[in-house]
Amino acid sequence: MTDTTPIVDVLCVGAGFSGLYAAYKAAEKDWTFAGFETAPDVGGTWYWNTYPGARCDVESIYYSYSFSEELQQDWTWSQRFAPQAEILSYINHVADRFDLRRHFSFNTRVVASTWLPEAGLWELTLDSGETRRGRYLLAGSGGLSAPKDLDVPGLENFTGITVSTSRWNIPLSDLEGKRVAVIGTGSSAVQCIPLIAEVAKHLTVFQRTPNYVFPARNAALPNTVVDEIKSDYPAIREECRHSIGGIPERPVYDKAFDVSEEERRERYERAYELSGFNGVGAEFTDLLLDVKANETASEFVRGKIRQIVEDPAKAAVLEPRLHPLGAKRSCFGTDYYETFNRPNVSVVSLRDEPIETMTADSIVTKAGSYEVDAIVIAIGFDAFTGPLFGLNVSTPATGKLQDAWSDGVRTFLGIMTAGFPNFFMIAGPQSPALASNVVVTIEQAVDWITDLIEHAKDQGADVIEATAEGQDDWVTITEETVNQTLYATTDSWYRGSNVTGKPTTFLGYVGGVGKYRRMCTELAKRGYTGVEIGGETVNASIGRIDEEIA
Ligand code: FAD
Ligand code: NAP
C-alpha cells in the first residue's frame, strides 16, 4: 500500500513540556509538524505520575513555561509546589490556549525511527504499523518516562494489589485498612509514603539506600507573592536562564571550613528552614566538591533525623551514610521522617536483608517474611536511554542508536549525536536537564534546535549532523566537569547504575544552565561549530570555546 501521508518538516515524539513547546515553535515558524504520544492526552510526566502526593519540587513559579508573557500573567499557581493535577491542568491549558493538541496523534507509540539517506527523511513506524515521514526528528520522549523493569525478585508470585508510582491506577482508598509495602525510597516514594501511612493498617517501607530528605515546606502562594512575581516575571526568567540550576540563586561565596563550627551550624539551621534546592545543600560553595565539607552538611541532616525519629533503631536505618548529600538527587517530602513515628509504620533495610523472593501474600527477605496485601513499586526509571532506545532510531550507515551507545552515551550538547543526521533530542542525556529545572533546559534546547534548522534552511541545506570531533569534545567537557564533583562518586540513575547491565556514564552536564546557554549561543554565533550543515563544517575546538566562556 502506498503511504499518501504528506511529508512534514518536523516529526516529534512526546506531548509533555518538550513536545508541546516544539509544536508551538514549529507553528510560529510555519513548519508542518506531526507529533506522536503513547498516552491518550498531553502532559508527559504529569499525565503518568498520578501517585498520592505527586508534586513538583522545583517551585511552580519557575517550573513553568517562560515563552509567553500573556500565559505567565494569566496563569496563577496556587501553591509553592503545585500538585500533579494542577501541573497537568496547566499543561492542558497551554495545549488549548495555543491550539497545540491538533498537531499530535495520541494513543500512538513510535516503535521504529529509520533514516532514509536517499530521501533525506526520517520514517517513523507507529504501533499501528503505519508509517510517517518528515525532514527532522525531535525526541521529546522524556528523560524519566520509561519505568525501570520490575527487577524485584519473585514479584510475579504475588497475588495481592501491585501498583507502580509511575503508572498509578488505583484510588488511595484501595489501600485503606491494608498491609502495604512500599519498595524504594527515592523522590516518588518519599512523596507517597506519608499519605499511604495515613490509610494503611500497616506500612512497611523496604529501603535499599537511605537518602537525604528535606521538608518541602509546601504552602499556599499568597496573592502578594504572586503579584510580586508577575510584576517582574521577565527579569526572574532571565535570572533562571543564567543560573546554575534554572532557579534564582541564593548568592553564597564561602566554603564550609571558612566559618566556625557554630556559624556553620546556624547557617545550616537557617538553610533547613528554606528547604528547596537553595537549602542546606547550597549553603557553601564546596559542598559538592569536597567530601569533608559535604560531611558537615550530611551530618547536620542525620542529626535532624535522630531528632525527629523517636525510635533510635528506626532512625539508624533511615540515616544516609552511603553517599554525600546531593550526589544523588535529594528528596523533598512532607512529614517524611515524622511518618516513621507512627505505630503502623516500619522500615526494613534491604542492605541488611535483601529480598529473596515473594509468595502469593508475602515478601521474603534473607531475615524473614512480611505478609502484605499490597505492594507499591517506587523503583524509578531507565533514565534517558530507556525512552530513546524505545524509538529504535537507526540509519543504514551507523546502525542502531543502542549499538552506537553500547559503551555509554555520546552526544553533542545532549542535543545531537554523530551518525544520526537531522535527529535532535530535547533535554537529552549530557544536557543540563539532569541537574536543573527541566523546563528551562527544554525551552533553551527547542529554541536552539529550531534556530539551527532555520539557519540550515536559509543556507538551502537539508541535512544537519553533529561532527565526531564536536561530539568527542562535548563528551570530554561533560566528563571533566562532573569529575570535579561528588556526583561522580555515587551510584544512581544519574549515572545509569540503577539499571542492571546499563553502561555507567554520567547522564548530565553539571556546569550549569547559564554556562551551557553561553556555550550553545557562542557555537551558533560562530556558524554552528561542531555541526555539519549540508556537508559544510566550521572547524574549531569546542574545548577552547568552553575555556573562553568560563
Ligand atoms: P515527559 O514529560 O517525560 O514526556 C515524554 C512523553 O513522551 C511521555 O508522555 C511519553 O509517553 C512519550 N513517549 C516516550 N516514548 C514514546 C514513544 N516511543 N512513542 C510515543 N510517545 C512516547 N523536573 C523538574 O525540573 N522539576 C520537578 O519538580 C520535577 N518533578 C518530577 C516528578 C516526577 C514524578 C517525575 C517522574 C519527574 C519529574 N521531573 C521534574 C522531571 C520531568 O520529567 C521533567 O521536568 C519534564 O516533565 C520532562 O518533560 P518532557 O516533555 O521532556 O518529557
Ligand atoms: P529513584 O530516585 O531512582 O528511586 C528509586 C528507589 O527505588 C531508590 O530508593 C532505589 O534504591 C530503589 N530501588 C530501585 N530498584 C530496586 C530494587 N530492585 N529493589 C529495591 N529497591 C530498589 O526513582 P523515583 O523516586 O521515581 O525518582 C526518579 C526521579 O524522578 C527523581 O530523582 C526526580 O528527578 C524525579 N522525581 C521528582 C519528584 C519531585 O519531588 N518533584 C518526585 C518523583 C520523582 P537505590 O537508591 O539503592 O538504587
XYZ file of C-alpha atoms and ligand atoms in Angstrom:
651
model
C 0.000 0.000 0.000
C 1.374 3.448 -0.885
C 1.706 5.832 2.052
C -0.087 9.005 0.991
C 0.519 10.853 4.261
C 2.226 14.148 3.453
C 5.861 14.613 4.424
C 6.168 17.068 7.283
C 9.024 19.338 8.273
C 9.139 18.099 11.860
C 8.284 14.741 13.389
C 8.202 14.738 17.169
C 7.783 12.086 19.843
C 6.065 13.033 23.105
C 3.453 15.546 24.218
C 4.955 16.662 27.512
C 6.615 20.029 28.183
C 9.132 19.263 25.384
C 6.817 18.141 22.593
C 4.286 20.892 23.224
C 6.887 23.637 23.096
C 8.350 22.087 19.929
C 4.856 22.160 18.347
C 4.446 25.800 19.390
C 7.778 26.809 17.836
C 7.093 24.885 14.627
C 3.738 26.655 14.263
C 5.436 30.004 14.901
C 7.878 29.260 12.073
C 5.114 27.975 9.816
C 6.612 24.478 9.604
C 4.455 21.394 9.268
C 4.610 19.202 12.370
C 3.401 15.740 13.344
C 3.659 14.642 16.970
C 3.054 11.173 18.428
C 2.227 10.304 22.008
C 1.603 6.917 23.641
C -0.712 8.427 26.241
C -4.281 9.405 25.381
C -3.537 13.057 26.106
C -0.903 15.722 26.744
C 1.142 16.019 29.957
C 4.033 13.535 29.765
C 5.430 13.066 33.292
C 2.383 14.797 34.722
C -0.039 12.578 32.805
C 1.565 9.340 34.023
C 2.756 10.014 37.587
C -0.519 10.343 39.476
C 0.526 8.641 42.728
C -0.689 10.179 46.002
C 1.369 13.216 46.930
C 2.954 13.702 43.488
C 4.019 17.304 43.014
C 6.980 19.229 41.656
C 9.930 20.040 43.895
C 11.156 22.959 41.811
C 8.857 25.863 42.698
C 5.967 26.165 40.245
C 6.594 29.826 39.540
C 9.899 28.692 37.983
C 8.864 25.190 36.854
C 6.665 26.528 34.037
C 6.997 27.950 30.537
C 8.523 31.394 30.077
C 7.905 31.825 26.343
C 4.649 33.761 26.617
C 4.194 36.809 28.846
C 0.402 36.532 28.391
C 0.467 32.920 29.583
C 2.510 33.684 32.675
C 0.307 36.674 33.511
C -2.918 34.666 33.099
C -1.919 31.524 34.969
C -1.808 31.630 38.760
C -0.163 28.847 40.737
C -1.979 28.041 43.968
C 0.948 26.572 45.885
C 4.708 26.823 46.183
C 4.991 23.266 44.787
C 1.877 22.537 42.719
C 0.352 19.072 42.933
C 0.358 16.792 39.885
C -3.281 17.585 38.991
C -2.589 21.325 38.892
C 0.517 20.894 36.724
C -1.493 18.673 34.377
C -4.250 21.342 34.211
C -1.576 23.907 33.366
C -0.190 21.756 30.531
C -3.738 21.229 29.215
C -4.329 24.971 29.432
C -1.179 25.584 27.372
C -2.249 22.986 24.784
C -5.696 24.614 24.457
C -4.532 28.207 24.566
C -2.039 27.719 21.721
C -4.150 25.121 19.888
C -1.356 22.533 20.064
C -3.376 19.320 20.542
C -4.279 19.199 16.842
C -0.633 18.532 15.949
C -0.492 15.224 17.880
C -1.715 11.676 17.362
C -2.484 10.256 20.814
C -2.631 6.599 21.845
C 0.175 6.187 19.325
C 3.566 4.692 20.118
C 6.549 5.181 17.829
C 8.197 1.766 17.525
C 10.901 2.480 14.935
C 12.638 5.543 13.513
C 14.619 4.984 10.328
C 16.755 7.438 8.384
C 16.264 7.225 4.619
C 19.512 8.708 3.229
C 18.439 8.994 -0.418
C 15.312 10.910 0.500
C 16.972 12.767 3.389
C 13.960 11.935 5.539
C 13.086 10.125 8.767
C 10.442 7.445 8.592
C 8.592 6.596 11.782
C 6.815 3.302 12.227
C 3.852 3.520 14.572
C 2.429 0.722 16.700
C -0.484 0.533 14.235
C 2.044 -0.475 11.545
C 1.524 2.822 9.666
C 4.488 4.983 8.734
C 5.053 8.757 8.693
C 7.872 10.682 7.023
C 9.452 14.000 7.874
C 12.657 16.011 7.442
C 13.652 16.389 11.105
C 13.022 14.084 14.055
C 12.755 15.593 17.532
C 12.773 13.260 20.528
C 10.659 14.871 23.244
C 10.304 11.410 24.711
C 11.450 12.457 28.198
C 14.322 11.594 30.495
C 12.132 9.907 33.099
C 9.338 8.349 31.063
C 10.427 4.697 30.841
C 9.750 2.968 34.170
C 12.539 0.624 35.208
C 11.885 -3.094 34.722
C 10.412 -4.686 37.827
C 13.721 -6.183 38.924
C 12.406 -7.214 42.349
C 12.804 -10.977 42.818
C 9.619 -13.055 42.846
C 7.196 -10.195 42.180
C 5.333 -12.374 39.690
C 4.322 -14.733 42.544
C 2.476 -12.039 44.465
C -1.328 -12.123 44.033
C -2.359 -9.038 46.021
C -2.540 -5.459 44.700
C 0.596 -4.356 42.846
C 0.806 -0.737 41.811
C 3.676 1.349 40.500
C 4.125 5.051 41.274
C 4.927 5.809 37.632
C 1.725 4.135 36.344
C -0.565 4.669 39.353
C -4.055 3.371 38.578
C -5.964 2.882 41.849
C -7.675 5.241 44.287
C -5.749 5.641 47.552
C -8.844 4.231 49.303
C -7.997 0.802 47.782
C -5.110 0.691 50.269
C -7.326 1.568 53.245
C -7.027 -0.907 56.099
C -4.491 -2.972 54.129
C -0.992 -4.174 54.970
C 1.048 -2.263 52.413
C 4.684 -2.491 51.332
C 6.495 0.336 49.545
C 9.667 -0.725 47.722
C 12.075 2.159 47.127
C 12.837 5.401 48.945
C 13.560 7.874 46.116
C 11.618 11.090 45.420
C 8.411 9.279 44.356
C 8.320 7.058 47.443
C 9.126 9.970 49.738
C 6.080 11.840 48.451
C 3.593 8.964 48.711
C 4.753 7.184 51.909
C 3.195 9.677 54.388
C -0.182 9.566 52.610
C -0.246 5.776 52.336
C 0.676 5.531 56.037
C -2.456 7.534 56.893
C -4.797 4.944 55.360
C -2.905 1.644 55.638
C -3.392 -0.779 58.507
C 0.359 -1.229 58.428
C 3.011 0.161 56.091
C 6.403 -1.485 55.698
C 8.963 0.574 53.787
C 11.636 -1.530 52.055
C 14.651 0.746 51.773
C 17.804 -0.110 49.839
C 19.686 3.185 50.122
C 18.700 5.858 52.635
C 18.669 9.312 51.054
C 18.662 12.864 52.380
C 15.060 14.041 52.693
C 14.258 17.671 53.413
C 10.922 19.099 54.498
C 9.377 20.516 51.298
C 7.678 23.327 53.232
C 4.934 23.496 50.660
C 2.406 26.241 51.272
C -0.302 28.211 49.544
C 1.157 31.062 47.482
C -0.165 34.329 48.888
C -1.581 36.842 46.390
C 1.097 39.330 47.380
C 3.874 36.901 46.310
C 2.050 36.043 43.076
C 1.586 39.754 42.274
C 5.215 40.497 43.021
C 6.390 37.665 40.745
C 4.026 38.666 37.948
C 5.211 42.250 38.057
C 8.779 41.093 37.480
C 8.439 37.842 35.545
C 10.721 38.660 32.582
C 13.614 39.528 34.900
C 13.024 36.434 37.057
C 13.004 34.178 33.991
C 16.217 35.775 32.763
C 17.825 35.076 36.134
C 16.746 31.415 35.886
C 18.177 31.099 32.374
C 21.601 32.317 33.513
C 21.754 30.398 36.782
C 23.281 27.042 37.658
C 20.121 25.013 38.241
C 17.456 27.005 36.405
C 16.143 28.700 39.537
C 17.144 32.053 41.046
C 20.301 31.551 43.035
C 20.977 32.457 46.642
C 24.402 34.105 46.491
C 26.939 32.102 48.510
C 30.651 32.880 48.468
C 32.381 30.942 51.234
C 33.438 27.367 51.820
C 32.244 25.183 54.681
C 35.511 25.450 56.662
C 35.835 29.223 56.130
C 33.497 29.685 59.094
C 33.433 28.348 62.667
C 31.540 25.199 63.562
C 28.985 27.293 65.419
C 28.384 29.602 62.470
C 28.176 26.621 60.116
C 25.508 25.057 62.286
C 23.497 28.281 62.480
C 23.661 28.640 58.729
C 22.541 25.051 58.124
C 19.630 25.662 60.518
C 18.534 28.722 58.522
C 19.006 26.881 55.210
C 16.981 23.937 56.552
C 14.072 26.330 57.091
C 14.305 27.483 53.458
C 14.380 23.942 52.053
C 14.264 23.502 48.242
C 17.366 23.330 46.060
C 18.607 26.562 47.670
C 18.590 24.901 51.097
C 21.294 23.094 53.096
C 22.981 21.593 50.022
C 23.598 25.083 48.611
C 24.872 26.723 51.818
C 28.594 26.632 50.926
C 30.362 26.676 47.573
C 32.306 23.455 48.140
C 29.584 21.086 49.330
C 29.532 19.176 46.049
C 33.286 19.421 45.555
C 34.872 18.392 48.842
C 33.784 15.280 50.696
C 34.858 16.658 54.094
C 32.891 19.852 53.570
C 29.954 17.774 52.435
C 30.167 15.615 55.544
C 29.376 18.673 57.717
C 26.067 19.115 55.867
C 25.359 15.374 55.710
C 25.888 15.020 59.451
C 23.618 18.022 60.064
C 20.800 16.204 58.226
C 21.494 12.950 60.083
C 21.196 14.941 63.336
C 17.760 16.159 62.201
C 16.691 12.571 61.507
C 17.804 11.499 65.003
C 15.847 14.425 66.479
C 12.668 13.667 64.529
C 12.544 9.863 64.584
C 11.794 8.739 68.141
C 12.919 5.101 67.815
C 16.752 5.140 67.610
C 16.791 1.813 65.744
C 14.498 3.206 63.008
C 16.498 6.444 62.883
C 19.722 4.493 62.385
C 18.226 2.677 59.381
C 16.987 5.959 57.869
C 20.256 7.886 58.309
C 22.019 8.286 54.944
C 25.673 7.278 55.228
C 26.441 5.673 51.882
C 26.837 8.791 49.724
C 27.442 12.526 50.102
C 24.450 14.844 50.346
C 23.282 15.935 46.876
C 25.456 13.461 44.939
C 22.259 11.666 44.041
C 19.073 13.691 43.881
C 17.951 14.916 47.289
C 14.295 14.333 48.137
C 11.699 16.745 49.448
C 8.774 15.453 51.463
C 6.055 16.454 53.853
C 6.262 14.735 57.252
C 8.501 12.042 55.774
C 10.638 11.220 58.802
C 7.704 12.008 61.159
C 5.755 9.228 59.437
C 8.158 6.661 60.928
C 6.924 7.678 64.414
C 3.518 6.231 63.607
C 2.929 2.858 65.283
C 1.699 1.419 61.974
C 4.919 2.192 60.033
C 8.120 0.176 59.975
C 11.234 0.218 57.830
C 13.269 -2.732 56.554
C 16.850 -2.236 55.403
C 17.370 -4.215 52.215
C 21.111 -3.764 52.720
C 20.791 -5.992 55.812
C 18.123 -8.309 54.489
C 17.748 -8.325 50.695
C 14.513 -9.578 49.153
C 14.969 -13.233 48.190
C 11.567 -13.895 46.706
C 7.848 -13.336 47.136
C 4.976 -15.669 47.725
C 1.287 -15.052 46.960
C 0.959 -12.891 50.091
C 4.453 -12.173 51.430
C 7.774 -10.539 50.746
C 10.508 -12.934 51.800
C 13.838 -11.408 52.779
C 17.044 -13.015 53.950
C 15.891 -12.434 57.549
C 12.176 -13.140 57.484
C 8.809 -12.968 55.810
C 6.460 -9.942 55.667
C 2.778 -10.597 54.943
C 1.265 -7.836 52.823
C -1.948 -7.189 50.871
C -0.478 -4.605 48.508
C 2.922 -3.671 47.093
C 3.733 -0.167 45.874
C 6.662 -0.216 43.470
C 8.680 3.008 43.562
C 11.918 1.828 41.976
C 12.435 4.592 39.432
C 13.230 4.836 35.743
C 15.574 3.702 32.998
C 16.606 7.317 32.589
C 17.188 8.951 29.178
C 18.311 5.913 27.202
C 15.190 3.888 28.116
C 12.800 6.147 26.153
C 15.367 6.908 23.401
C 16.152 3.248 22.716
C 12.391 2.613 22.650
C 12.299 4.738 19.477
C 14.618 2.236 17.746
C 16.469 5.009 15.981
C 18.677 3.726 13.158
C 20.441 4.760 9.974
C 21.802 2.384 7.307
C 25.338 3.750 7.772
C 25.538 3.871 11.577
C 23.065 1.182 12.624
C 21.033 1.443 15.803
C 21.427 4.117 18.442
C 21.636 1.421 21.141
C 24.654 -0.073 19.350
C 26.322 3.306 18.819
C 25.957 3.877 22.576
C 26.722 0.330 23.737
C 29.716 1.582 25.761
C 27.855 4.627 27.051
C 26.060 7.732 25.871
C 27.892 10.062 23.453
C 26.235 13.286 22.387
C 26.912 16.765 21.103
C 25.435 19.162 23.709
C 22.922 16.489 24.740
C 21.013 17.554 21.621
C 22.522 15.636 18.681
C 24.595 12.511 18.195
C 27.123 11.860 15.433
C 25.975 9.421 12.753
C 22.284 10.307 13.135
C 21.503 13.220 10.778
C 18.531 15.508 11.454
C 17.883 13.782 14.791
C 17.551 16.049 17.831
C 16.980 15.259 21.491
C 15.151 17.794 23.638
C 16.692 17.902 27.128
C 18.611 14.730 26.282
C 21.434 12.927 28.083
C 24.554 15.118 28.636
C 22.376 18.247 28.575
C 21.817 20.147 31.846
C 18.352 18.519 32.229
C 19.501 16.054 34.883
C 20.564 18.706 37.377
C 18.288 21.608 36.536
C 14.775 22.933 36.412
C 14.000 20.870 33.328
C 11.595 23.369 31.728
C 14.423 25.917 31.426
C 16.554 23.338 29.625
C 13.645 22.289 27.390
C 12.896 25.835 26.207
C 16.568 26.547 25.564
C 17.054 23.300 23.607
C 13.969 23.791 21.436
C 14.956 27.405 20.687
C 18.482 26.333 19.731
C 17.318 23.405 17.584
C 14.733 25.460 15.717
C 17.246 28.285 15.145
C 19.702 25.731 13.756
C 17.084 24.242 11.431
C 16.141 27.718 10.231
C 19.809 28.553 9.651
C 20.236 25.369 7.587
C 17.074 26.110 5.601
C 18.395 29.618 4.891
C 21.570 28.012 3.531
C 19.490 25.686 1.355
C 20.805 22.698 3.323
C 18.579 19.745 4.168
C 20.930 17.653 6.267
C 22.365 18.589 9.669
C 24.643 16.339 11.695
C 26.948 16.597 14.709
C 30.589 16.008 13.822
C 32.522 13.238 15.570
C 35.081 15.855 16.731
C 32.420 18.139 18.186
C 30.874 15.185 19.973
C 34.222 13.981 21.365
C 34.844 17.487 22.709
C 31.429 17.649 24.352
C 31.800 14.220 25.960
C 35.177 15.332 27.335
C 33.699 18.562 28.687
C 30.811 16.769 30.427
C 33.181 14.187 31.934
C 35.781 16.722 33.073
C 33.025 18.850 34.600
C 31.419 16.025 36.539
C 34.744 14.509 37.603
C 35.462 17.652 39.620
C 32.337 16.982 41.689
C 30.999 14.402 44.118
C 28.290 13.444 41.596
C 30.943 11.218 40.045
C 31.274 9.188 43.259
C 27.736 7.931 43.701
C 25.592 5.256 42.097
C 22.143 6.407 40.957
C 20.037 6.967 37.846
C 22.282 9.992 37.208
C 24.971 7.500 36.136
C 22.789 4.710 34.806
C 23.858 2.438 37.632
C 20.257 1.868 38.801
C 19.639 -0.414 35.811
C 21.384 -3.772 35.619
C 23.722 -4.007 32.634
C 23.450 -0.314 31.681
C 26.864 1.242 30.988
C 27.682 3.765 33.675
C 28.231 7.130 32.058
C 27.120 10.283 33.782
C 23.915 11.357 32.032
C 24.068 15.106 32.522
C 26.133 18.257 32.100
C 26.610 19.803 35.556
C 28.338 23.054 34.584
C 25.058 24.958 34.969
C 22.305 26.060 32.598
C 23.825 29.552 32.312
C 27.233 28.414 31.135
C 25.635 25.815 28.861
C 23.474 28.516 27.271
C 26.540 30.702 26.684
C 28.261 27.756 25.015
C 25.289 26.994 22.740
C 24.885 30.652 21.797
C 28.595 31.034 21.071
C 28.638 27.931 18.851
C 25.674 29.295 16.896
C 27.358 32.712 16.508
C 30.433 31.050 15.056
C 28.333 29.312 12.399
C 27.452 26.223 14.472
C 30.869 24.865 15.297
C 30.687 21.088 15.710
C 27.789 20.710 13.294
C 27.940 19.695 9.657
C 25.312 21.624 7.702
C 24.748 20.491 4.109
C 28.251 18.956 4.090
C 29.958 22.160 5.388
C 31.630 22.325 8.796
C 33.105 25.134 10.862
C 36.226 23.591 12.360
C 37.168 24.696 15.846
C 37.779 23.081 19.180
C 34.766 23.275 21.432
C 37.103 22.724 24.376
C 38.750 26.085 23.633
C 35.384 27.822 23.437
C 34.473 26.250 26.790
C 37.570 27.850 28.325
C 36.861 31.224 26.696
C 33.305 31.452 28.052
C 34.155 30.103 31.529
P 7.959 13.717 29.551
O 7.125 14.625 30.385
O 8.539 12.530 30.158
O 7.115 13.359 28.248
C 7.582 12.433 27.319
C 6.395 11.819 26.632
O 6.873 11.036 25.536
C 5.616 10.858 27.511
O 4.279 11.272 27.626
C 5.726 9.512 26.828
O 4.517 8.769 26.886
C 6.055 9.918 25.400
N 6.809 8.876 24.708
C 8.000 8.331 25.057
N 8.371 7.397 24.177
C 7.392 7.355 23.236
C 7.208 6.584 22.055
N 8.083 5.657 21.658
N 6.095 6.820 21.289
C 5.182 7.769 21.674
N 5.304 8.503 22.801
C 6.399 8.299 23.567
N 11.694 18.081 36.773
C 11.873 19.308 37.334
O 12.613 20.116 36.782
N 11.235 19.653 38.485
C 10.392 18.813 39.131
O 9.869 19.165 40.176
C 10.206 17.514 38.582
N 9.384 16.634 39.168
C 9.240 15.382 38.632
C 8.368 14.496 39.258
C 8.226 13.210 38.772
C 7.287 12.266 39.425
C 8.995 12.798 37.652
C 8.893 11.390 37.128
C 9.826 13.685 37.006
C 9.938 14.996 37.486
N 10.738 15.934 36.846
C 10.895 17.190 37.391
C 11.356 15.622 35.542
C 10.278 15.738 34.407
O 10.300 14.530 33.731
C 10.578 16.938 33.511
O 10.548 18.109 34.298
C 9.598 17.185 32.357
O 8.278 16.940 32.714
C 10.005 16.407 31.135
O 9.179 16.784 30.064
P 9.359 16.085 28.632
O 8.257 16.578 27.783
O 10.750 16.267 28.184
O 9.213 14.536 28.936
P 14.655 6.845 42.129
O 15.046 8.153 42.640
O 15.532 6.168 41.160
O 14.407 5.924 43.396
C 14.178 4.555 43.264
C 14.241 3.907 44.618
O 13.983 2.511 44.470
C 15.611 4.018 45.281
O 15.435 4.086 46.662
C 16.270 2.696 44.867
O 17.287 2.281 45.728
C 15.092 1.761 44.966
N 15.218 0.576 44.123
C 15.453 0.531 42.801
N 15.449 -0.738 42.369
C 15.225 -1.515 43.453
C 15.122 -2.899 43.643
N 15.239 -3.760 42.643
N 14.879 -3.357 44.893
C 14.747 -2.487 45.921
N 14.833 -1.153 45.808
C 15.067 -0.674 44.568
O 13.191 6.912 41.431
P 11.993 7.912 41.731
O 11.745 8.022 43.170
O 10.862 7.515 40.875
O 12.559 9.301 41.232
C 13.256 9.418 39.992
C 13.477 10.867 39.676
O 12.244 11.475 39.247
C 13.901 11.726 40.848
O 15.269 11.626 41.133
C 13.497 13.090 40.388
O 14.394 13.603 39.455
C 12.178 12.802 39.699
N 11.073 12.925 40.677
C 10.850 14.129 41.234
C 9.846 14.252 42.170
C 9.567 15.552 42.826
O 9.667 15.643 44.021
N 9.189 16.530 42.097
C 9.070 13.175 42.529
C 9.340 11.961 41.935
C 10.350 11.836 41.007
P 18.827 2.624 45.382
O 18.992 4.065 45.755
O 19.597 1.693 46.218
O 19.007 2.382 43.914
